[in-house]
Short mmCIF file of C-alpha atoms in Angstrom, two decimals:
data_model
loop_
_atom_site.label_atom_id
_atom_site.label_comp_id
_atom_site.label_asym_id
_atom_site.label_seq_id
_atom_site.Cartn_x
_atom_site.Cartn_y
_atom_site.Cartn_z
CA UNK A 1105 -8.19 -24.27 -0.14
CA UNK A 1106 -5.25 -26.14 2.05
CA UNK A 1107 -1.84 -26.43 0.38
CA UNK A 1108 0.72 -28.36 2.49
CA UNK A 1109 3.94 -26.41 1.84
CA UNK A 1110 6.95 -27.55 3.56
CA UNK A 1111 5.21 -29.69 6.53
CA UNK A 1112 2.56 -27.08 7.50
CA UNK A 1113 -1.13 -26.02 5.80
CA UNK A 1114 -1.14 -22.99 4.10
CA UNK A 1115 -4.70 -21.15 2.93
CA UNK A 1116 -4.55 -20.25 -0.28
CA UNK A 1117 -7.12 -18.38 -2.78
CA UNK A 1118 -5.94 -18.07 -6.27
CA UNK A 1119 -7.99 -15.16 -7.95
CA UNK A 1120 -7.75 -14.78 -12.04
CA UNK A 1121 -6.30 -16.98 -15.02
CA UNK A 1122 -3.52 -14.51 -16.33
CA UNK A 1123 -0.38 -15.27 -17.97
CA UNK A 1124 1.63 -13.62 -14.98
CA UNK A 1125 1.13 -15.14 -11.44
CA UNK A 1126 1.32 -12.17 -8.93
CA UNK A 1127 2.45 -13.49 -5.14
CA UNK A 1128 1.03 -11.36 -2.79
CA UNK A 1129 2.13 -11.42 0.93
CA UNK A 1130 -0.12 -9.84 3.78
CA UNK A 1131 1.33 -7.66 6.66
CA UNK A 1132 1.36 -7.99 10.71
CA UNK A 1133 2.43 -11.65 11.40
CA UNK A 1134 -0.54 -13.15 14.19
CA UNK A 1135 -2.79 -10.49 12.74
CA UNK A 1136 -3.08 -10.16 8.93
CA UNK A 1137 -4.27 -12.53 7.02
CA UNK A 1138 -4.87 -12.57 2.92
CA UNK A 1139 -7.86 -10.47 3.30
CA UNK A 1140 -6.19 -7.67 2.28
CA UNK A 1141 -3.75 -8.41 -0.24
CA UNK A 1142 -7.10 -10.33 -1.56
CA UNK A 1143 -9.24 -6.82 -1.84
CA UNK A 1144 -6.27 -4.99 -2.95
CA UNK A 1145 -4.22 -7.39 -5.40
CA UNK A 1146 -6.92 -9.55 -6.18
CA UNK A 1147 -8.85 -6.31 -8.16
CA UNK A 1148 -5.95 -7.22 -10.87
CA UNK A 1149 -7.44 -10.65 -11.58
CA UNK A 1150 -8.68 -9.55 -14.61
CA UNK A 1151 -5.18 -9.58 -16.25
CA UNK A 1152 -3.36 -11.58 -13.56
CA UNK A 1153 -3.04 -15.02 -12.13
CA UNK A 1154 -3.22 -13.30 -8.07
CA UNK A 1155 -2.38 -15.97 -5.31
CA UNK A 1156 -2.97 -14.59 -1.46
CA UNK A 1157 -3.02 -17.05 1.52
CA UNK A 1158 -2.30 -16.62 5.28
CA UNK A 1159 1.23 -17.25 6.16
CA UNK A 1160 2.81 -19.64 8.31
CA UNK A 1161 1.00 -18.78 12.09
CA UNK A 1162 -1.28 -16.38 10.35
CA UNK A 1163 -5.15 -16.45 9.33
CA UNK A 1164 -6.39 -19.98 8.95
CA UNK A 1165 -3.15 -21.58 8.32
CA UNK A 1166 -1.13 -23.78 10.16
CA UNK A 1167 1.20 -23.21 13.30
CA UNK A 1168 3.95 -24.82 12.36
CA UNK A 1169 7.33 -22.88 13.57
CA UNK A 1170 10.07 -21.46 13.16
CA UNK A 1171 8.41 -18.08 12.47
CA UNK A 1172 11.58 -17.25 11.29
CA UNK A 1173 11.85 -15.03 7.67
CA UNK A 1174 13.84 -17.62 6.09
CA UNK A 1175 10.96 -19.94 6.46
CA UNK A 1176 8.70 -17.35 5.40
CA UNK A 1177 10.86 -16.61 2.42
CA UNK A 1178 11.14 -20.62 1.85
CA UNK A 1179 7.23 -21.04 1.97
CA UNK A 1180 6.96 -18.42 -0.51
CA UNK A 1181 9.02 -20.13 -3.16
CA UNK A 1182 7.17 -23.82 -2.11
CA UNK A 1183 3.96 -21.75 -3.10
CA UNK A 1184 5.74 -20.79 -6.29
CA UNK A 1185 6.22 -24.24 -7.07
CA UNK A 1186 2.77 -25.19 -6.35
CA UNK A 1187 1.76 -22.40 -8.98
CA UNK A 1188 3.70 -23.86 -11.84
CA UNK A 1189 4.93 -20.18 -12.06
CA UNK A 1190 8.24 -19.87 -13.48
CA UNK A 1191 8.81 -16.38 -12.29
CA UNK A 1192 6.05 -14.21 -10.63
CA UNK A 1193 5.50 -10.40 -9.14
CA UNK A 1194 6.31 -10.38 -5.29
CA UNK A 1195 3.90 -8.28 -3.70
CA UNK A 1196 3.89 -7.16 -0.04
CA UNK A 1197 2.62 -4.55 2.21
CA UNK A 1198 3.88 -3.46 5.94
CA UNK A 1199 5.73 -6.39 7.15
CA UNK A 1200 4.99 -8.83 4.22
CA UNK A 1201 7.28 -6.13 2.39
CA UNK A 1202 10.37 -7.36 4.37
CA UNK A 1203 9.21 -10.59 2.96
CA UNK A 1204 8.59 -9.76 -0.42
CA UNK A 1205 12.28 -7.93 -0.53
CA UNK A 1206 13.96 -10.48 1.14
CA UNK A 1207 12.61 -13.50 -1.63
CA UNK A 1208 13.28 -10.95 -4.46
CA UNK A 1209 17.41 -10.55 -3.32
CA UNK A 1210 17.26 -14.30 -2.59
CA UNK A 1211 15.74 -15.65 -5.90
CA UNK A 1212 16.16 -12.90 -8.04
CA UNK A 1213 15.64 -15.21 -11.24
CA UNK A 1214 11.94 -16.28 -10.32
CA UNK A 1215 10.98 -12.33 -9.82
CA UNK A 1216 9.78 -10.27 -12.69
CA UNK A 1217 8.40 -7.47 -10.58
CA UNK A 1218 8.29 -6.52 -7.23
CA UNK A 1219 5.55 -4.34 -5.83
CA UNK A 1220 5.80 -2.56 -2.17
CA UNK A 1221 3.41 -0.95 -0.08
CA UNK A 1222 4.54 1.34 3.29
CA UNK A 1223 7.40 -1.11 4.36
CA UNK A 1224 11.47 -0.66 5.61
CA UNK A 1225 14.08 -2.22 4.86
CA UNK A 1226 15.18 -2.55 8.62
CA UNK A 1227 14.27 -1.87 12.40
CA UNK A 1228 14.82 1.73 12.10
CA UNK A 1229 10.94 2.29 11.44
CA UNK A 1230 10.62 0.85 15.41
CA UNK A 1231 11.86 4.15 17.16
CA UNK A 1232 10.07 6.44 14.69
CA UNK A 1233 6.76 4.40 15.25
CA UNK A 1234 7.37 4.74 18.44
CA UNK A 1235 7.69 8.81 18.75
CA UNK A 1236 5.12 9.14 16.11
CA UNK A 1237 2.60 7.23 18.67
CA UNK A 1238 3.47 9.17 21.47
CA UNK A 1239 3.19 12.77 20.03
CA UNK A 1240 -0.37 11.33 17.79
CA UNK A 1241 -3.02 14.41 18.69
CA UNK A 1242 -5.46 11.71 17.26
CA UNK A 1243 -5.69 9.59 20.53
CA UNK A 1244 -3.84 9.25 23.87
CA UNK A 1245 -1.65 6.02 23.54
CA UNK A 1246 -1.24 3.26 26.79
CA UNK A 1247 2.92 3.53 26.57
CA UNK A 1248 2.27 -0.39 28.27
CA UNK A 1249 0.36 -1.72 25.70
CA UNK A 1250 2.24 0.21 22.52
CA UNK A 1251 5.33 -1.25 23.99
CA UNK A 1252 3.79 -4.94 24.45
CA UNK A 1253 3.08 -5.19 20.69
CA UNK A 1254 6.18 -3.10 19.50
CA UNK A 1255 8.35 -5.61 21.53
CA UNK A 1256 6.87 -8.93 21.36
CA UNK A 1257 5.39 -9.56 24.51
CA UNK A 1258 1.72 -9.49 24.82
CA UNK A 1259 0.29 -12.11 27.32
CA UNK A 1260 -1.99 -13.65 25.09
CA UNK A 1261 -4.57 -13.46 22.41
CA UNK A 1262 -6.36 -11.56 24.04
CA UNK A 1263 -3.64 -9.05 25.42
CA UNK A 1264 -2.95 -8.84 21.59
CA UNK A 1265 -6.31 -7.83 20.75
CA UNK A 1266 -6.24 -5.18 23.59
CA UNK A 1267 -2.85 -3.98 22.19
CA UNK A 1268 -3.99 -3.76 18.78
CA UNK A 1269 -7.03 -2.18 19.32
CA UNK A 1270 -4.70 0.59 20.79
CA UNK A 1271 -3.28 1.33 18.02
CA UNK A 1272 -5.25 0.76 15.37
CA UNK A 1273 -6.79 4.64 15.80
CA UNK A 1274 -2.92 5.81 14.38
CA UNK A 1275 -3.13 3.88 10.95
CA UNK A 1276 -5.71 5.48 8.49
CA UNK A 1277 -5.49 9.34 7.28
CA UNK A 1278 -9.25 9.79 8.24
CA UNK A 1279 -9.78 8.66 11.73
CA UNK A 1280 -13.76 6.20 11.93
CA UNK A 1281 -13.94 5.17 15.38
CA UNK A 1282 -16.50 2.61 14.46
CA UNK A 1283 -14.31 1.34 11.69
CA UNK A 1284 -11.39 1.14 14.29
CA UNK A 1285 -13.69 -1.61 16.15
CA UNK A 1286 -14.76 -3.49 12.99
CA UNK A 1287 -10.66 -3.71 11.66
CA UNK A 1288 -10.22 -5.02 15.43
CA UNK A 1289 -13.29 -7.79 15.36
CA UNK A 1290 -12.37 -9.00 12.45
CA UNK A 1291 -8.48 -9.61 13.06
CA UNK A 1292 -7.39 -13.27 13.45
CA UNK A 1293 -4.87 -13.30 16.41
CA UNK A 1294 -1.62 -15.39 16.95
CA UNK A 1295 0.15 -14.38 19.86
CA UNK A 1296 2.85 -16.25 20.04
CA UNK A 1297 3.23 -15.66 15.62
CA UNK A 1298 3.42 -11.54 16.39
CA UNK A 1299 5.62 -12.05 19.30
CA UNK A 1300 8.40 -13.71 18.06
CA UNK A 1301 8.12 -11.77 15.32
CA UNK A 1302 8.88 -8.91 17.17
CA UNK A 1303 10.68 -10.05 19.81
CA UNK A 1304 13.40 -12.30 17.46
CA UNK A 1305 13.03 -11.24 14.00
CA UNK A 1306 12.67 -7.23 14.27
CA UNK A 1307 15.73 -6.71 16.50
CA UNK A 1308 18.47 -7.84 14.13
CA UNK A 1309 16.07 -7.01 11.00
CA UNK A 1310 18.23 -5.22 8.67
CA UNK A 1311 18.28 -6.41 4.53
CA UNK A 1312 19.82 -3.00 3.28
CA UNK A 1313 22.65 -4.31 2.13
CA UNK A 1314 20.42 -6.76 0.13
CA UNK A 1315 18.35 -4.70 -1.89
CA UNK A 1316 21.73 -3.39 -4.40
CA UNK A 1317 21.35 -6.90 -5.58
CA UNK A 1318 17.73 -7.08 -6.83
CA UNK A 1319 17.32 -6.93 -10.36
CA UNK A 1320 13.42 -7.16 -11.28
CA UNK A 1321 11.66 -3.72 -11.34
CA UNK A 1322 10.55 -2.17 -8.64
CA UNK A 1323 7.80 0.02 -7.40
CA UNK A 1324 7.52 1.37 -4.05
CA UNK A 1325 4.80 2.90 -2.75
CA UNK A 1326 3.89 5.02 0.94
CA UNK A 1327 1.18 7.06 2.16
CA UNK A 1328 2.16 10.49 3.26
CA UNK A 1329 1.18 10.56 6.70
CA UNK A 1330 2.30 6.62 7.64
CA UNK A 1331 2.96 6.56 11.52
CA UNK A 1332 4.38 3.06 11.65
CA UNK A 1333 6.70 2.89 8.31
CA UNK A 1334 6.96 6.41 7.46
CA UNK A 1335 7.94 7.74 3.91
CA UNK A 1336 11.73 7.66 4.81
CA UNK A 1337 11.73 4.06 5.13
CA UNK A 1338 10.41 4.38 1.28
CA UNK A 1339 12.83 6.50 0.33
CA UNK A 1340 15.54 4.44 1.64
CA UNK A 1341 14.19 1.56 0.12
CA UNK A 1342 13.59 2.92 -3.53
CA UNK A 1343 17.14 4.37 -3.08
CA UNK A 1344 19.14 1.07 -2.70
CA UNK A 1345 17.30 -0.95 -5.50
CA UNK A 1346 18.42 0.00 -9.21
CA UNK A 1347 15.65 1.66 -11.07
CA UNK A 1348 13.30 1.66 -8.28
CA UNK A 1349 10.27 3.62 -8.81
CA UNK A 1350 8.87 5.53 -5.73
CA UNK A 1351 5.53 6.79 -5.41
CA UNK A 1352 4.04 8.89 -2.55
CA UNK A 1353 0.20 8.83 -1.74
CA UNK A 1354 -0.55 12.14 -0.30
CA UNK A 1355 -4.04 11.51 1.68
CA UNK A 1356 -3.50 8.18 2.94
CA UNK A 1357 -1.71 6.70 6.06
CA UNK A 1358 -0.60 3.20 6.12
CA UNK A 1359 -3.07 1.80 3.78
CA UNK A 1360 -3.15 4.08 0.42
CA UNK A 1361 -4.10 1.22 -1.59
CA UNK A 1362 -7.48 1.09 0.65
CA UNK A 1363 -7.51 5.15 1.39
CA UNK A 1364 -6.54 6.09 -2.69
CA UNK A 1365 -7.41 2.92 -4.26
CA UNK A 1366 -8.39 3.81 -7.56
CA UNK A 1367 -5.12 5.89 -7.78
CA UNK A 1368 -2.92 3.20 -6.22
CA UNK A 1369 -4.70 0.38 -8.10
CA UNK A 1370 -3.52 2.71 -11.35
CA UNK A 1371 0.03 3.42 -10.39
CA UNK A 1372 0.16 -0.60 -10.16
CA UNK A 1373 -1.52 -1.70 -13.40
CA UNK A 1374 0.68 0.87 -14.99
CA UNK A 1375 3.83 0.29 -13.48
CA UNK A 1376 3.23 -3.77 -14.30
CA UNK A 1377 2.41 -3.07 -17.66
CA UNK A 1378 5.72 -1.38 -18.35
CA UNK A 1379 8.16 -3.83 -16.43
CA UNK A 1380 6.26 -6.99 -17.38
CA UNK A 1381 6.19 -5.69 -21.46
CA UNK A 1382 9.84 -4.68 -21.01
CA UNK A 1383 10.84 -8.06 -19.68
#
């Protein structure tokens, strides 16, 4: 369905009728889309109230700028609002974790729980992406095109898809060629979404001073051999917020909740069952 939330059309699926509403944000603005928080967050609709959606110049939703993450974070609590939810869980994964951390130190009364997947807490991730891409044995990376979509400036849509299909090869812990191509066919691209993004938003990005404040539980998870937010970023993270819990997939990349998901799907349910029954 369409929800207008503040001027612009957002999709939204809402998946279960729990008593706790679970927020989920996807990753890679101009290329995620709920899809995945919807196959990952959206096997807890048994016992939760899960709502995904495509943010603001993602997926099917609307174009509407600024692409800025104090819109993003303002969408987020319009979507709350829309939910009836009183508090919820703030979920997000890759960049929809600076999101999900950012809402959680701003509105730290609407968040019971926050859950994290293979995020940072500022740009420092950038360089180490960066020599992690170059020294990959896995494949031989165009230094043009990994600096187009690390900087903002692809051409267009389809410059973005050439771009991502470049590195897409560096994300999983098991390298499928044909599942490379698939990820890449089935990506939604908005150019102009990923490159301001990247171009505006990543160069000053920094919330570390932030996360001290937060006050729901956390749990932060990482797989092992992450290229583009490695497991320091984690550790940082889990560091700063009181009582974080940190938990370290050892045979995934950037996706353990897709690579381990029975195990990561676990760690969740159990890890909401103890802060939400605390609270």
């Amino acid at each position: 369905m369409f929800v207008e939330i503040n001027g612009n059309p957002l999709n939204v699926e809402v998946l279960g009728e729990g008593e706790h509403t679970i927020i989920a944000h996807h990753g890679a603005p101009g290329l995620g889309s709920l899809a995945e928080p919807r196959s990952s967050f959206g096997r807890l609709a048994d016992a939760y109230r899960v709502v995904v959606f495509d943010a603001r110049g993602s997926g099917a939703s609307g174009e509407a700028g600024p692409y800025t993450h104090e819109q993003w974070v303002a969408d987020v609590e319009a979507l709350r609002e829309w939910a009836g939810a009183e508090q919820i869980v703030i979920a997000g994964g890759s960049y929809g974790g600076f999101i999900a951390m950012e809402y959680a130190a701003r509105h730290p009364s609407r968040v019971s729980a926050m859950v994290l997947r293979d995020t940072s807490a500022d740009n420092a991730n950038q360089e180490l992406a960066t020599r992690n891409a170059a020294a990959s044995a896995r494949v031989s990376i165009d230094r043009a095109k990994l600096d187009r979509i690390m900087t903002g400036t692809v051409r267009d849509d389809a410059d973005l898809r050439e771009c991502w299909l470049e590195i897409l090869p560096l994300y999983d812990h098991d390298y499928d060629p044909a599942a490379v191509r698939a990820r890449a066919e089935a990506t939604p691209y908005h150019y102009r979404t990923h490159n301001y993004a990247f171009a505006h938003n990543q160069p000053n990005y920094d919330i570390k001073h932030l996360l001290p404040g937060i006050t729901a539980p956390a749990l932060v998870t990482v797989g092992r051999h992450d290229w583009i937010t490695p497991v320091s970023c984690s550790e940082a993270i889990a560091a700063l917020i009181p009582g974080a819990e940190l938990r370290v997939f050892e045979h995934s990349g950037h996706s353990p909740q897709v690579e381990e998901a029975e195990l990561w799907e676990a760690t969740v349910r159990a890890f909401l069952d103890k802060a939400l029954g605390a609270r």
